[in-house]
Short mmCIF file of C-alpha atoms in Angstrom, two decimals:
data_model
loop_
_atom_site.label_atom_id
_atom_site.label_comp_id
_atom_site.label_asym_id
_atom_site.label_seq_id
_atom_site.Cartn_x
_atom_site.Cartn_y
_atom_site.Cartn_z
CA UNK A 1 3.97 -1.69 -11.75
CA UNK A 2 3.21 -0.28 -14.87
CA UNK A 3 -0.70 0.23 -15.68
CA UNK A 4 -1.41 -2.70 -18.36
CA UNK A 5 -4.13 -0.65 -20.10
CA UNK A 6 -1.38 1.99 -20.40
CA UNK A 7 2.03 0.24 -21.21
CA UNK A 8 1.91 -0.51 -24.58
CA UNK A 9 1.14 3.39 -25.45
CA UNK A 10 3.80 4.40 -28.19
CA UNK A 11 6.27 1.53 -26.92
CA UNK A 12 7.35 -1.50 -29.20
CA UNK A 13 8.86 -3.53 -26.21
CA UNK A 14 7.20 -5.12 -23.43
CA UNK A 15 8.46 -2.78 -20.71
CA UNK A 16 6.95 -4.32 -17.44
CA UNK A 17 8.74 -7.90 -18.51
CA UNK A 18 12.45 -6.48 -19.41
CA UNK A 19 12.26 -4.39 -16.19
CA UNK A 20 11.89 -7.52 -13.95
CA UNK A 21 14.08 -9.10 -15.84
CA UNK A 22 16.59 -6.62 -15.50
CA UNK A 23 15.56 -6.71 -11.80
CA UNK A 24 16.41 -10.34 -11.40
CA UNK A 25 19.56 -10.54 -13.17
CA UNK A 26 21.05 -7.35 -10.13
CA UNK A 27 19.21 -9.51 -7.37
CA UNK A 28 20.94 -12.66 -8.76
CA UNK A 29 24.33 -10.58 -8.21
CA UNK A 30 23.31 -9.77 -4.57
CA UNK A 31 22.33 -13.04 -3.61
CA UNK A 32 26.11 -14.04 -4.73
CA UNK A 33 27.22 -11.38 -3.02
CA UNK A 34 25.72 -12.22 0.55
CA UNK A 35 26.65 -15.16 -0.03
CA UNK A 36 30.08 -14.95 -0.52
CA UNK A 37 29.76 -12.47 2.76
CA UNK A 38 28.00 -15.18 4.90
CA UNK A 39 25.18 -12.22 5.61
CA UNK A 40 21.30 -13.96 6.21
CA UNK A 41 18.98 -11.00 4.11
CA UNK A 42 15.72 -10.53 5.12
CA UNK A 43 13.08 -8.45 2.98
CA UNK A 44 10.43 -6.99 5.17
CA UNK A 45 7.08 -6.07 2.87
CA UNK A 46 4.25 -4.69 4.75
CA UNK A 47 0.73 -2.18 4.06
CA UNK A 48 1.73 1.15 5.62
CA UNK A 49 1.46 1.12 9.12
CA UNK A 50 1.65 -2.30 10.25
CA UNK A 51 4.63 -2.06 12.21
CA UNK A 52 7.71 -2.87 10.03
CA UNK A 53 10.06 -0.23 11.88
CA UNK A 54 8.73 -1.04 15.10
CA UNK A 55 9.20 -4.78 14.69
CA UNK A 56 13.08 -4.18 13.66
CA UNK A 57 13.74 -1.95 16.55
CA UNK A 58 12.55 -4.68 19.29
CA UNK A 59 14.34 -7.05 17.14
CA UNK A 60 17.29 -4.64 17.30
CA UNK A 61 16.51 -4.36 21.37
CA UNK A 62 16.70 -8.66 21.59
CA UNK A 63 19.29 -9.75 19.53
CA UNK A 64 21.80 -6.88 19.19
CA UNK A 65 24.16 -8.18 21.56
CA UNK A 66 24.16 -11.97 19.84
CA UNK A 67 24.49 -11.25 16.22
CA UNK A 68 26.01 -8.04 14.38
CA UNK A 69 22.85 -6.52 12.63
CA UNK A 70 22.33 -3.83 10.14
CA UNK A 71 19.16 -1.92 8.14
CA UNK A 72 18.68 -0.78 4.51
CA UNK A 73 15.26 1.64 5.42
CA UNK A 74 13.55 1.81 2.36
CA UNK A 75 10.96 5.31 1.88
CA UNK A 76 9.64 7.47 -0.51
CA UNK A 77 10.84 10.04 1.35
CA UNK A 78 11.53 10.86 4.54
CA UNK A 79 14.27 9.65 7.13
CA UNK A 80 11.96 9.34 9.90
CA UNK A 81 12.32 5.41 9.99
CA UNK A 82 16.19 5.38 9.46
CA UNK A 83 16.38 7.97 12.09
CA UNK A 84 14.40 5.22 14.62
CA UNK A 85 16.54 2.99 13.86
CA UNK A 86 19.95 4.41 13.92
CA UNK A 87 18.93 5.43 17.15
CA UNK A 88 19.52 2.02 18.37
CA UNK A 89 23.13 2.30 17.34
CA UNK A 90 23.09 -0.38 14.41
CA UNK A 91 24.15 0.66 10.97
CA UNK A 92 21.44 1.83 8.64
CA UNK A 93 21.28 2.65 5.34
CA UNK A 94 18.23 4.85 3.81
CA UNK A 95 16.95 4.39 0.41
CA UNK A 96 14.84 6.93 -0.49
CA UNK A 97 12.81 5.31 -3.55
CA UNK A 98 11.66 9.01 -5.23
CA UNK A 99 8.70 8.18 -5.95
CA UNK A 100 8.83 4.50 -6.63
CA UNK A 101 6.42 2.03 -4.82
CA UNK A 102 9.01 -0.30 -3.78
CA UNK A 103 12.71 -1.24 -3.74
CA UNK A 104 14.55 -3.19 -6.52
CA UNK A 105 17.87 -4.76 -6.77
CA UNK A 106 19.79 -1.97 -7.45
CA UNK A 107 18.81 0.31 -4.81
CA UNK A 108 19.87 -2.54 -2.36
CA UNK A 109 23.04 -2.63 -4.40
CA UNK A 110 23.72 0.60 -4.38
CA UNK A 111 23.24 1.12 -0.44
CA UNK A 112 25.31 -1.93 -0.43
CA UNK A 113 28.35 0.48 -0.57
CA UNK A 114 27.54 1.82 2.32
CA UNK A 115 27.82 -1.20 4.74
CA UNK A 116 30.60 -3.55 5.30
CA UNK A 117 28.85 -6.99 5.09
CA UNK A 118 32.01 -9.14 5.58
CA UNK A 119 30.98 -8.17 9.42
CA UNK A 120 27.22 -8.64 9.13
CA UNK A 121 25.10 -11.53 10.29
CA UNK A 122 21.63 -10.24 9.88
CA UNK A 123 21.14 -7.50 7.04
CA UNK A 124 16.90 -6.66 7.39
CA UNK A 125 16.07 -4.54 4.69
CA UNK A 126 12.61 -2.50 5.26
CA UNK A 127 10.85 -2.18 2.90
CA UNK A 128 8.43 0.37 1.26
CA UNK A 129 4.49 0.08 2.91
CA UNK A 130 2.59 -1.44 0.21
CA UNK A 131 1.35 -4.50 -0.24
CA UNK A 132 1.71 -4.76 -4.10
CA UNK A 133 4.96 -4.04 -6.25
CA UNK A 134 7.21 -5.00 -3.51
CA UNK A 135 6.78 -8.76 -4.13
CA UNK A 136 7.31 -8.60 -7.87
CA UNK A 137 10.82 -7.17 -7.24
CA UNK A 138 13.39 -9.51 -5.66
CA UNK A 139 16.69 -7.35 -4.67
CA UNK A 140 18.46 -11.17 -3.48
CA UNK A 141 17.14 -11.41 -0.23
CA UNK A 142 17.44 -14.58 1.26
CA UNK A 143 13.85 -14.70 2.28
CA UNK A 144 10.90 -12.05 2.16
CA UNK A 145 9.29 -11.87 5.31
CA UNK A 146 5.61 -10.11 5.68
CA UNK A 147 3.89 -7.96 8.41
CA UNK A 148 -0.10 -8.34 8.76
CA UNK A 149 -1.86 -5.82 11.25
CA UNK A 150 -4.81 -7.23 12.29
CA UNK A 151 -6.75 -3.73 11.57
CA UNK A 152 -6.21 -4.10 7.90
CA UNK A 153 -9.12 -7.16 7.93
CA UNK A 154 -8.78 -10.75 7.53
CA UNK A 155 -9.49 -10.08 3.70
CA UNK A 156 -6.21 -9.40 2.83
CA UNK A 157 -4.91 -13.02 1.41
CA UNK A 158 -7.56 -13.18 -0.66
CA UNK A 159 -6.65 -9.53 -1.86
CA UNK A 160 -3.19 -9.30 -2.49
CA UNK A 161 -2.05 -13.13 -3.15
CA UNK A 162 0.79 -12.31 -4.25
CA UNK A 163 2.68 -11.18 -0.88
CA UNK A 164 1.35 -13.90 0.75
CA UNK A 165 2.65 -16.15 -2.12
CA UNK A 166 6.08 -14.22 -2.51
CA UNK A 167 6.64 -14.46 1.40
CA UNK A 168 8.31 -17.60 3.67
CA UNK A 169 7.00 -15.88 6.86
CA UNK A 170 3.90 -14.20 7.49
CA UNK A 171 3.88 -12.43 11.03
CA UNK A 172 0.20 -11.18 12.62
CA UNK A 173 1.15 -8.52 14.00
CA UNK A 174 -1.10 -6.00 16.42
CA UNK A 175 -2.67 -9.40 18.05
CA UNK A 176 -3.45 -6.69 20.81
CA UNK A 177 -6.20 -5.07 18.87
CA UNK A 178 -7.83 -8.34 18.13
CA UNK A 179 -10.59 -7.71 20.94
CA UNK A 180 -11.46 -3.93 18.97
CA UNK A 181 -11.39 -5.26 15.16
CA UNK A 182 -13.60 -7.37 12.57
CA UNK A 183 -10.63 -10.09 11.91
CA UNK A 184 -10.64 -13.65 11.92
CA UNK A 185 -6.48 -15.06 12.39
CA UNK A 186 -8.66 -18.70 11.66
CA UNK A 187 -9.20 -17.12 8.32
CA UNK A 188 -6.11 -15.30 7.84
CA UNK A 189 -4.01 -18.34 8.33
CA UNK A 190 -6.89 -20.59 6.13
CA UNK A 191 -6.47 -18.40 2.89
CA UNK A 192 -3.42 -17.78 3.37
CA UNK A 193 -2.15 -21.39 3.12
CA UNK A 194 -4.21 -22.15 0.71
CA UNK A 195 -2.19 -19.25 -1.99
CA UNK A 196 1.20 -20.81 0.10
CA UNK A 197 1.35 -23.88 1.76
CA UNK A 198 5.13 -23.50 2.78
CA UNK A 199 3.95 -20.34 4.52
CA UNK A 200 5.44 -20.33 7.74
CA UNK A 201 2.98 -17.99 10.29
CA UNK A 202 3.25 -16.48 13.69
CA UNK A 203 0.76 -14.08 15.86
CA UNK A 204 3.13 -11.41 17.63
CA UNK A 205 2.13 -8.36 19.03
CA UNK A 206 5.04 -5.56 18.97
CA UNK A 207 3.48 -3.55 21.87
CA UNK A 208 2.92 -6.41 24.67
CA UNK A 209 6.22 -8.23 22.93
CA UNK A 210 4.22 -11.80 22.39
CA UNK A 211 4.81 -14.09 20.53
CA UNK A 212 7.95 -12.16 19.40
CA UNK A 213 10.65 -14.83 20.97
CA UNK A 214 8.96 -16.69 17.89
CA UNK A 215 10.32 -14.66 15.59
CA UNK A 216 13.62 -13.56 17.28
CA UNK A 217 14.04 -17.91 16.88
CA UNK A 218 13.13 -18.29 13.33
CA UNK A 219 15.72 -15.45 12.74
CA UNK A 220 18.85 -16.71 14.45
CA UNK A 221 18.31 -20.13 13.00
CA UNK A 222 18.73 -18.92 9.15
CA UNK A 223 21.86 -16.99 9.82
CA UNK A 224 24.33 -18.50 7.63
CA UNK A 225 28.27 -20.14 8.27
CA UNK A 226 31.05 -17.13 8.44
CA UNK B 1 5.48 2.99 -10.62
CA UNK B 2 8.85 1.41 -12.23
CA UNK B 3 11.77 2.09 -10.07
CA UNK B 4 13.70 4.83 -11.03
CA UNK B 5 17.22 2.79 -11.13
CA UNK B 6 15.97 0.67 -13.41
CA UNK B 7 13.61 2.37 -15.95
CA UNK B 8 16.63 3.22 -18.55
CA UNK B 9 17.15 0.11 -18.98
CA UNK B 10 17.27 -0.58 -22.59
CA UNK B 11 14.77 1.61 -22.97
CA UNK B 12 15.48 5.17 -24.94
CA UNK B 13 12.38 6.95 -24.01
CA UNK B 14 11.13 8.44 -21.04
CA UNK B 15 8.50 6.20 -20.06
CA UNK B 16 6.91 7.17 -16.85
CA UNK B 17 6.24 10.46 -18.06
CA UNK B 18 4.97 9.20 -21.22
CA UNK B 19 2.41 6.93 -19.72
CA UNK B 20 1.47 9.72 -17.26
CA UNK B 21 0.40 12.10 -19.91
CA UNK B 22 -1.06 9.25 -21.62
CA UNK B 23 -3.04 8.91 -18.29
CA UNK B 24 -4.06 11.75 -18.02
CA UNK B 25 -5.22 12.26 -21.75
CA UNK B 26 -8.07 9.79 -20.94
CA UNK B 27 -8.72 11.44 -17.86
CA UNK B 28 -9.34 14.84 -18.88
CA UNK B 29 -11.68 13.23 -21.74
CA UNK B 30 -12.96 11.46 -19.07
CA UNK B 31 -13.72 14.88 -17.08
CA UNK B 32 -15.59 15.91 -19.83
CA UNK B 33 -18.01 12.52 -19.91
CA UNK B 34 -18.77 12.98 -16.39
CA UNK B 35 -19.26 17.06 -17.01
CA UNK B 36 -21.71 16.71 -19.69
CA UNK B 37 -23.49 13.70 -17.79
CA UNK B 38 -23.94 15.79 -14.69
CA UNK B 39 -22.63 12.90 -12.33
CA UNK B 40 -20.16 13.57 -9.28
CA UNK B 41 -17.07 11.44 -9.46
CA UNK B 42 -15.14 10.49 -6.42
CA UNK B 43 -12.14 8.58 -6.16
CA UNK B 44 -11.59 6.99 -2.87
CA UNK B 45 -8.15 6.34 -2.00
CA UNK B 46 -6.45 4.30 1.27
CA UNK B 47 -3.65 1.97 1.86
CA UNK B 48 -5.07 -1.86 2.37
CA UNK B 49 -7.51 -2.04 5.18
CA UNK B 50 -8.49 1.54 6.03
CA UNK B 51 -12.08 0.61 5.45
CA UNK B 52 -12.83 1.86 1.80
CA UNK B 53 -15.30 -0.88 1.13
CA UNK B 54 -17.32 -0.51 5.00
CA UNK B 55 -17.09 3.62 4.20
CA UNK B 56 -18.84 2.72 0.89
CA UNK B 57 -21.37 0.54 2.23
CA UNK B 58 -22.40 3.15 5.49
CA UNK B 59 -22.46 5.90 2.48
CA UNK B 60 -24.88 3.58 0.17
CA UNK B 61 -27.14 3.00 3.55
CA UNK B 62 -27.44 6.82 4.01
CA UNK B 63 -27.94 8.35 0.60
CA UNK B 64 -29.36 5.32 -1.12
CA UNK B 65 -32.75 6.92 -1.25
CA UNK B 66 -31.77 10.76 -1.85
CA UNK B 67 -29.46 10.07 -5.02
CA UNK B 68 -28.61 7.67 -7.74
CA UNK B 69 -25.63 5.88 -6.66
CA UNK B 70 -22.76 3.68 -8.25
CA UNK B 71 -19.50 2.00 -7.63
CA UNK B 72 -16.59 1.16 -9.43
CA UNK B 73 -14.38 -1.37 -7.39
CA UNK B 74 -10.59 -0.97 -8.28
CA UNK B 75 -8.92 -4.52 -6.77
CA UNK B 76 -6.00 -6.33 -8.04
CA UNK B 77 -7.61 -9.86 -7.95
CA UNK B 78 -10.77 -11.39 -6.77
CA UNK B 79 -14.38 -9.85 -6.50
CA UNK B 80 -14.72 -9.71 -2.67
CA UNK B 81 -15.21 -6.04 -2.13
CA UNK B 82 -17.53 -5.83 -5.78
CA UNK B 83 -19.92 -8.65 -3.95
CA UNK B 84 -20.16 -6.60 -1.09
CA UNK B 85 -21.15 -3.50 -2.92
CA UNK B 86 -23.73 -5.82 -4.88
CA UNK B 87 -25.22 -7.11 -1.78
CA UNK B 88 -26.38 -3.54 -1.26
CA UNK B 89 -28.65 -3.26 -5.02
CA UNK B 90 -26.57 0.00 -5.88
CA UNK B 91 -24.92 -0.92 -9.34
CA UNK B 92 -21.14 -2.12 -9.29
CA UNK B 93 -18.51 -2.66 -11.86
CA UNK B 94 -15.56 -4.48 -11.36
CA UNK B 95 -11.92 -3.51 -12.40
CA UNK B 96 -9.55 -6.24 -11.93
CA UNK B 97 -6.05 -4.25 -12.83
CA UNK B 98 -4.21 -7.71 -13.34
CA UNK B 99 -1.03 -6.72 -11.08
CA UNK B 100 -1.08 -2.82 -11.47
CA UNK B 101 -1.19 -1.06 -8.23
CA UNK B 102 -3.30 1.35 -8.75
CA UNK B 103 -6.37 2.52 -11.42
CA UNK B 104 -5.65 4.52 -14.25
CA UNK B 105 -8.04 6.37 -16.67
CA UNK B 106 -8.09 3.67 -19.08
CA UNK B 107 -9.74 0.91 -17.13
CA UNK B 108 -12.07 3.44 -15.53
CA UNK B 109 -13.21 4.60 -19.15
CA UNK B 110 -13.78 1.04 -19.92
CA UNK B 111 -15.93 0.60 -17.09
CA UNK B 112 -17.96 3.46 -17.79
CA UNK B 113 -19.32 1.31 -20.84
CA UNK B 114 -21.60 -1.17 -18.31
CA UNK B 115 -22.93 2.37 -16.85
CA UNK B 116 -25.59 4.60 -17.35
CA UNK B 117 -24.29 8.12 -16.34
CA UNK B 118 -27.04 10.06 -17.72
CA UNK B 119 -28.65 8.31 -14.56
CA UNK B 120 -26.48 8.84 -12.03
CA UNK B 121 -26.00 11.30 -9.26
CA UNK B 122 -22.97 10.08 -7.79
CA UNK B 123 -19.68 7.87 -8.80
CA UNK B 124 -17.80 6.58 -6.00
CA UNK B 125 -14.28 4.87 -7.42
CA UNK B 126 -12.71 2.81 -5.06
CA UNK B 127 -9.23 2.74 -5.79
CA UNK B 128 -6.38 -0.69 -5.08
CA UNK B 129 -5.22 -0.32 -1.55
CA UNK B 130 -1.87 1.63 -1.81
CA UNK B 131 -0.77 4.90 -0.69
CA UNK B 132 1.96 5.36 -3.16
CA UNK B 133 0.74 5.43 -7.02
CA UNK B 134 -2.89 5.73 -6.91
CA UNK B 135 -2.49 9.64 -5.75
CA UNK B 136 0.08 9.90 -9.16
CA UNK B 137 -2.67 8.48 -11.99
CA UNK B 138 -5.93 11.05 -12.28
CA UNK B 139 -9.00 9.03 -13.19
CA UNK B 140 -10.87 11.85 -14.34
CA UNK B 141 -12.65 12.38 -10.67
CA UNK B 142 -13.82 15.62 -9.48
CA UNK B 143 -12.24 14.84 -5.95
CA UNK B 144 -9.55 12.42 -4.57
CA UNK B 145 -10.76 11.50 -1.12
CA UNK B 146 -8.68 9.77 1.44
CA UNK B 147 -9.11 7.23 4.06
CA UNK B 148 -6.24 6.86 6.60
CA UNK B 149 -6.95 4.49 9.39
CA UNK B 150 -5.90 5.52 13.14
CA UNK B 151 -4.19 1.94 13.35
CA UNK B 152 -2.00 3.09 10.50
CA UNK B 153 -0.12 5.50 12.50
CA UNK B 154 0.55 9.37 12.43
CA UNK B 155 3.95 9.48 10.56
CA UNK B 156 1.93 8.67 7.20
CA UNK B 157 1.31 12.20 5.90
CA UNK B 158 5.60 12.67 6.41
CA UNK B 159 5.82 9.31 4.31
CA UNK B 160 3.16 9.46 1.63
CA UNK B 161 2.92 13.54 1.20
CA UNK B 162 1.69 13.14 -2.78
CA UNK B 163 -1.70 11.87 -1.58
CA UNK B 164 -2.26 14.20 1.19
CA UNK B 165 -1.27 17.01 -1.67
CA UNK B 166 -3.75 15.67 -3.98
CA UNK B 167 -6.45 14.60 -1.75
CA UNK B 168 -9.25 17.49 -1.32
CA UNK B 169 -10.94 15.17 1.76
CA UNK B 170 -8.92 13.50 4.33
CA UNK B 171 -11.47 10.72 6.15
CA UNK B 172 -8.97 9.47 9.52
CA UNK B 173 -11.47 6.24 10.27
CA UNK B 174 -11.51 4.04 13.07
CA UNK B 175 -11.35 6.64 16.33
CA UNK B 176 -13.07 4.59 17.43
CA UNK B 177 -9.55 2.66 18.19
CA UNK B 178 -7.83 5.46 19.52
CA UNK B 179 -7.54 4.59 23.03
CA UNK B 180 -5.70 0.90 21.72
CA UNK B 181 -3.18 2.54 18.94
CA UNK B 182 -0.53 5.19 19.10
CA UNK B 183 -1.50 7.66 17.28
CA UNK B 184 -1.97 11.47 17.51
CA UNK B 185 -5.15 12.73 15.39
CA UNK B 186 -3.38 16.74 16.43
CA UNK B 187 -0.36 15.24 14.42
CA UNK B 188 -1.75 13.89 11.15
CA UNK B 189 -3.62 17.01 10.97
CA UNK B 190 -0.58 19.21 11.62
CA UNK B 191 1.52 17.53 8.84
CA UNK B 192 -1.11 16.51 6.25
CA UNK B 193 -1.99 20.37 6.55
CA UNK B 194 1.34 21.23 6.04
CA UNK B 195 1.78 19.56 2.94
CA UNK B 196 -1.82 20.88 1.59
CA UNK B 197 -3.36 23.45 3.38
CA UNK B 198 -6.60 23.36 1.60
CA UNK B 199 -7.00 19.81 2.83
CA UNK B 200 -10.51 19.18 4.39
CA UNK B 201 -10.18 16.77 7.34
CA UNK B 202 -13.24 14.42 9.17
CA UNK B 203 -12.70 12.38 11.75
CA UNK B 204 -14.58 8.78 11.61
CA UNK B 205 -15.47 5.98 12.66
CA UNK B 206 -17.32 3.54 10.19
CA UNK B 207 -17.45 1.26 12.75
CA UNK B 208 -19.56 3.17 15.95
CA UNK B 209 -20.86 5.76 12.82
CA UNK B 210 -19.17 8.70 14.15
CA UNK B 211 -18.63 11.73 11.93
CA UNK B 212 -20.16 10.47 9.61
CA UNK B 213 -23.00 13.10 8.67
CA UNK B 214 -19.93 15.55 7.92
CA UNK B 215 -18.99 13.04 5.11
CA UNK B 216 -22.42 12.46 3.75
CA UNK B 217 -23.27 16.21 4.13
CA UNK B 218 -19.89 16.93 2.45
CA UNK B 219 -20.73 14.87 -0.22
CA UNK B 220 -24.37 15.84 -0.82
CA UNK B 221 -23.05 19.50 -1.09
CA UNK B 222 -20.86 18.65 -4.28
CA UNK B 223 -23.54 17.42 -6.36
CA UNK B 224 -23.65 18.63 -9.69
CA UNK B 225 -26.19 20.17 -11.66
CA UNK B 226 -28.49 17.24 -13.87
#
């Protein structure tokens, strides 16, 4: 977002406020929209590097055969995530942000042309890595799931609340490295529950696949009727 | 930054641009404080969790007693990392940026007020934990040094080139997990060169104290003249 200390330089209107407004009202209109479709939306926020892309491949790998699956990649720049992914043989869609720190609602609507949700279950949109902006913009997902690598500290609720806040799902990811790194999951899931008690939270590790079947569960049982 | 697709909304002037040479307005005045004061300004830049705040404190051990030290701690909430800092008797101001992602010249100016430059050797800034929009919003710094943490991965300089380009000092920290992670140290430096050839690169560990002495020795070396 915009810096405060900067935003009201030469402007009369209170920018950051109409912008998420605007935001809301296009994520309101997607929501409808999967809706109508019957497609579950999942909006995956992560810090760069903890595993989002990873994650949606062995997600990809599990359920691919079960449920018809696609992914809006979202980047700065770069294809190299969309290009994992459509590997796999699912339909993806890459959003390349130009710039911007995260996606909004009408990038997702806008890459919306390019898939045919009517024959969707599970749309997972990725996500820019940062664990800021991206949970100030909804873009009508039906929940906002987050990624946690143990490396980045146990500090991290107490950091960046709002994620944690923002998010029905908080996955600990990297549980692998837990023997090599300063973090406390006692502390992660403490703080964290105390900025979101609703927070749902589960320790997987993409590399050794635990805990993942977890996941793979919570996921089939919020697809919606057709 | 705002997104792109929405930042016409309403709204009949250009306003990223306008707030970026707003920004950097204050920081080139800002050059000139730290100029005239003598003092070496650093800003420290990572995504969440690359170990800003543990480089910091191994830095403060080392040159403590040679030079005059300060911090400014850029977080978005909470005093965590400033306590941390304190805990070591250096001086520390907190910036609390209220939401923003990143510093901007503004809020560093207006921490300069509860310092005494005249006194100080070097000013380390740490930055919010992002690897987008920190690298886009000078401060007034002599250098932009980065962190990027093994665990992170080695596809990061392809997906966050503009602070690679604007970094003079990349700092990849925790080898010391290299033989956990997937990551190729040959690769970063490949691409981040690539995108900024004059890019100085140390490999760390803040954890086992590797490398180190090329970072303090580095930093000694770009003093300034009191």
């Amino acid at each position: 977002m915009l810096s405060p200390s900067l935003k009201g330089l030469n402007m009369k209107i209170p920018i950051v406020k109409k912008v998420l407004e605007a935001n809301d009202r296009i994520a309101e209109e997607n929501r409808r929209i999967f809706e109508t479709m019957g497609t579950l939306v999942i909006n995956l926020m992560s810090g760069p590097g903890a595993g989002k892309t990873t994650l949606l491949e062995k997600t990809i790998q599990a359920l691919n055969s079960q449920y018809r699956l696609a992914v809006i990649e979202g980047d700065i720049q770069s294809t190299s995530d969309a290009e994992r992914i459509a590997s796999t043989g699912v339909p993806v869609v890459q959003i390349n942000t130009g710039g911007a720190c995260h996606l909004d609602a009408n990038m997702v609507r806008e890459a919306l042309e390019q898939l045919d949700l009517k024959t969707l279950d599970i749309l997972l949109v990725e996500n820019v890595g940062n664990l800021v902006c991206p949970a100030e913009f909804n873009v009508g997902e039906d929940y906002k799931v987050m990624l946690l690598s143990v490396a980045e500290g146990d500090d991290k609720p107490i950091k960046y609340p709002l994620i944690f806040h923002e998010s029905s799902l908080l996955l600990i990811n990297k549980t692998d490295l837990l023997p090599y790194v300063d973090c406390s999951i006692r502390k992660i899931r403490k703080e964290s529950l105390k900025i979101n008690p609703n927070l749902e939270i589960f320790e997987i590790s993409c590399k050794t696949g635990d805990g993942l079947t977890h996941w793979f569960t919570w996921l089939s049982g919020k697809r919606k009727q057709k």
